[in-house]
Amino acid sequence: MTADTHGYLASLLAAHGALPTGPAAWLARLRGAALERANALAVPTTRDEDWRFTDLSPLYKTSFQRAAAPAAAPADAIRRHFVPEAGSRLVFVDGYYSPELSTPQDDGEAYVGTLAGALRRDAARLEAQLARHAGFDDDAFAAVNTAYLHDCAVVAVPRGAKVGRPVQLLFVATQTERVAYPRVLAMVGGGAELTLVEDYLAIAEGAYFVNGVTELAVDENASLRHVRVQRDGEAAFHIATCVASLARDARYVSQSVSFGARISRLNHGVRQQGEGTDCQLDGLALVAGRQLADTHSFIDHARARGRSRQLHKCIVDGAGHAVFNGRILVRQGAQLTDSAQSSRNLLLTGRAHVDTKPQLEILADDVKCAHGATVGQLDQDHVFYLRSRGLSEPAARNLLTYAFAADVVDRIPVASLRGALEALALQRTQGKEQPE
C-alpha cells in the first residue's frame, strides 16, 4: 500500500455519512464492514498483475465528491433514452433515484423498485443475496461502493414468473466532478424469465466517476438476458463489477457494449453453482482518441455439465487502447464442461493498441474447451472487393468496420435499443481513408 493510493480512497470516503440504524441492522453492519475494508485497502496500480495494462493515474489525480443532493433532472433529454419496450423502469440521476422519471413495478410478475421498498417487502431474501455475489474483501472499488450503499435498484422475479417486457435501469450523469455509486441486485426465481437492460449515459460533458456493482442471482432452471450499455462522456471514468451466480440448469445471456469514458473497466464474473448451466457472454468495445477500455472476465465452471460461449470484440481507432483478459476455470469434478472463448480485435490506425489474454485453466479430464485470439487490420482483399463493386475506399472501410461491430450489436434482444446502438456504432466507425 502506498500513501497516495490509500489517500485517494480516503478522499472518496471523506463524505461518508453515519451508518443507518433501525430495522435493517444487518445493512448497517454490511456497510460498516465495507467501510472498514475500504480503509484497509489501496486502489490498484500497474504494479498489480490484473491492472498492469490499465493505468488509473489520471483518475487518482482528480478529486471526485458524491453529490450532496439530487440535481434537477433534465427530463426531456433523459426520456430520449427510454426503451419503449420496457414494462418498468428505474432512473438514477447522479447516483440518486428519480421517482418522477421512473416506472416501478410491484405485482405478481415482478418487483422493480428501490432498496427501501425491497426491505419492506422481503428483507430476508434481500439479506440473503445483497453483497453475497460481488465480494469486497480484495476489491477497493467494490468496498467503497458497498460502504455508500444508501440505495439500490432491486429487481425480484418470483418463481415461475415470465416477465414479458424488459426492465430498464438507467443511470445518468449530469454533473462534473462528481462520483456516483450505482448498485443493482437482480434475483430471478426458479423457472422464471427476465430481460434486463442496464444503461449508463451522460447528459453533460466533463469529468465524473462511476463506481458500480451489479449482482445477478439466477435460480434453478431460470433464464436471464442481460444487456449492459456503457456510453459515458469522453472525459469520464467508469469502473464496475458485475457477477452472475447460476443455479442448476440456469441460463444467462449477456451483451455488453462499451462506447464511452476516458478510462473504463468492467470486471465480469459468472459463477456456476449448480450442474447443467448455460451462459453466453458477448462483448464489444469501441475506443478512439486516447480512450482506454478494459474488460476482465471470469467464468467459473465449478459443477458438471456446464456450457459457456464467449465472444469479445474490440475496435480501436486513433491512439486508443483496449484490454481483454478472459479467464475460464474448469474445476476438478466439473466433468462434461463445454466451453469456448474468442477474442477478436480490429486496429484502425498504426497508433491503436490492444492487449488480449484469453485463459483456460482445466482441472477436469472429460471436457471440451477451446479459446483463441486475433489482432489485425481490415482485410485488404475485402476492401478491394467492395471497391470493385463501386464503393469508395472510405465507404468500403466504414462498411467492413461496422460489420465487425454489428456481429455483437445484432444479438441485443430489444429492438429499439439495438437500433440506437447500431446507429451509434455506425457513427463511431466512420474511419479515415487510410490508417494512420
mmCIF file of N, CA and C in Angstrom, residues 301 303-306 330-331 333-339 360-370:
data_model
loop_
_atom_site.group_PDB
_atom_site.id
_atom_site.type_symbol
_atom_site.label_atom_id
_atom_site.label_comp_id
_atom_site.label_asym_id
_atom_site.label_seq_id
_atom_site.Cartn_x
_atom_site.Cartn_y
_atom_site.Cartn_z
ATOM 1 N N HIS A 301 -16.415 -22.553 -13.931
ATOM 2 C CA HIS A 301 -17.145 -23.822 -14.066
ATOM 3 C C HIS A 301 -16.816 -24.686 -12.851
ATOM 4 N N ARG A 303 -19.199 -26.898 -11.453
ATOM 5 C CA ARG A 303 -20.056 -28.088 -11.410
ATOM 6 C C ARG A 303 -20.059 -28.747 -12.786
ATOM 7 N N ALA A 304 -20.573 -29.953 -12.833
ATOM 8 C CA ALA A 304 -20.571 -30.729 -14.077
ATOM 9 C C ALA A 304 -21.582 -30.179 -15.088
ATOM 10 N N ARG A 305 -21.336 -30.532 -16.351
ATOM 11 C CA ARG A 305 -22.250 -30.272 -17.476
ATOM 12 C C ARG A 305 -22.517 -28.783 -17.704
ATOM 13 N N GLY A 306 -21.567 -27.959 -17.407
ATOM 14 C CA GLY A 306 -21.717 -26.537 -17.687
ATOM 15 C C GLY A 306 -21.305 -26.221 -19.121
ATOM 16 N N VAL A 330 -12.083 -24.426 -15.203
ATOM 17 C CA VAL A 330 -12.851 -25.676 -15.089
ATOM 18 C C VAL A 330 -12.294 -26.417 -13.885
ATOM 19 N N ARG A 331 -13.075 -26.428 -12.828
ATOM 20 C CA ARG A 331 -12.588 -27.004 -11.572
ATOM 21 C C ARG A 331 -12.619 -28.531 -11.596
ATOM 22 N N GLY A 333 -13.738 -32.033 -10.961
ATOM 23 C CA GLY A 333 -15.086 -32.558 -10.785
ATOM 24 C C GLY A 333 -16.109 -31.946 -11.729
ATOM 25 N N ALA A 334 -15.747 -30.875 -12.437
ATOM 26 C CA ALA A 334 -16.684 -30.241 -13.378
ATOM 27 C C ALA A 334 -16.606 -30.956 -14.724
ATOM 28 N N GLN A 335 -16.924 -32.240 -14.706
ATOM 29 C CA GLN A 335 -16.842 -33.048 -15.914
ATOM 30 C C GLN A 335 -17.926 -32.644 -16.925
ATOM 31 N N LEU A 336 -17.648 -32.977 -18.190
ATOM 32 C CA LEU A 336 -18.558 -32.706 -19.312
ATOM 33 C C LEU A 336 -18.780 -31.208 -19.517
ATOM 34 N N THR A 337 -17.833 -30.401 -19.087
ATOM 35 C CA THR A 337 -17.891 -28.969 -19.375
ATOM 36 C C THR A 337 -17.623 -28.735 -20.858
ATOM 37 N N ASP A 338 -18.375 -27.826 -21.445
ATOM 38 C CA ASP A 338 -18.219 -27.457 -22.850
ATOM 39 C C ASP A 338 -18.057 -25.938 -22.912
ATOM 40 N N SER A 339 -16.843 -25.470 -23.206
ATOM 41 C CA SER A 339 -16.570 -24.043 -23.129
ATOM 42 C C SER A 339 -15.748 -23.595 -24.333
ATOM 43 N N LEU A 360 -7.388 -20.414 -20.312
ATOM 44 C CA LEU A 360 -8.112 -21.626 -19.951
ATOM 45 C C LEU A 360 -7.336 -22.361 -18.868
ATOM 46 N N GLU A 361 -8.000 -22.665 -17.760
ATOM 47 C CA GLU A 361 -7.403 -23.467 -16.706
ATOM 48 C C GLU A 361 -8.307 -24.674 -16.487
ATOM 49 N N ILE A 362 -7.820 -25.852 -16.811
ATOM 50 C CA ILE A 362 -8.650 -27.054 -16.815
ATOM 51 C C ILE A 362 -8.107 -28.043 -15.791
ATOM 52 N N LEU A 363 -8.937 -28.358 -14.803
ATOM 53 C CA LEU A 363 -8.555 -29.303 -13.752
ATOM 54 C C LEU A 363 -9.377 -30.588 -13.817
ATOM 55 N N ALA A 364 -10.275 -30.705 -14.821
ATOM 56 C CA ALA A 364 -11.061 -31.921 -15.033
ATOM 57 C C ALA A 364 -10.576 -32.588 -16.321
ATOM 58 N N ASP A 365 -10.891 -33.884 -16.497
ATOM 59 C CA ASP A 365 -10.310 -34.600 -17.633
ATOM 60 C C ASP A 365 -11.311 -34.942 -18.727
ATOM 61 N N ASP A 366 -12.601 -34.761 -18.508
ATOM 62 C CA ASP A 366 -13.603 -35.072 -19.525
ATOM 63 C C ASP A 366 -14.332 -33.787 -19.909
ATOM 64 N N VAL A 367 -13.674 -32.958 -20.702
ATOM 65 C CA VAL A 367 -14.205 -31.643 -21.059
ATOM 66 C C VAL A 367 -13.943 -31.369 -22.536
ATOM 67 N N LYS A 368 -14.635 -30.370 -23.051
ATOM 68 C CA LYS A 368 -14.397 -29.872 -24.415
ATOM 69 C C LYS A 368 -14.236 -28.364 -24.327
ATOM 70 N N CYS A 369 -13.013 -27.871 -24.470
ATOM 71 C CA CYS A 369 -12.725 -26.451 -24.281
ATOM 72 C C CYS A 369 -11.823 -25.941 -25.399
ATOM 73 N N ALA A 370 -12.042 -24.679 -25.776
ATOM 74 C CA ALA A 370 -11.219 -24.060 -26.806
ATOM 75 C C ALA A 370 -11.200 -22.554 -26.593
#
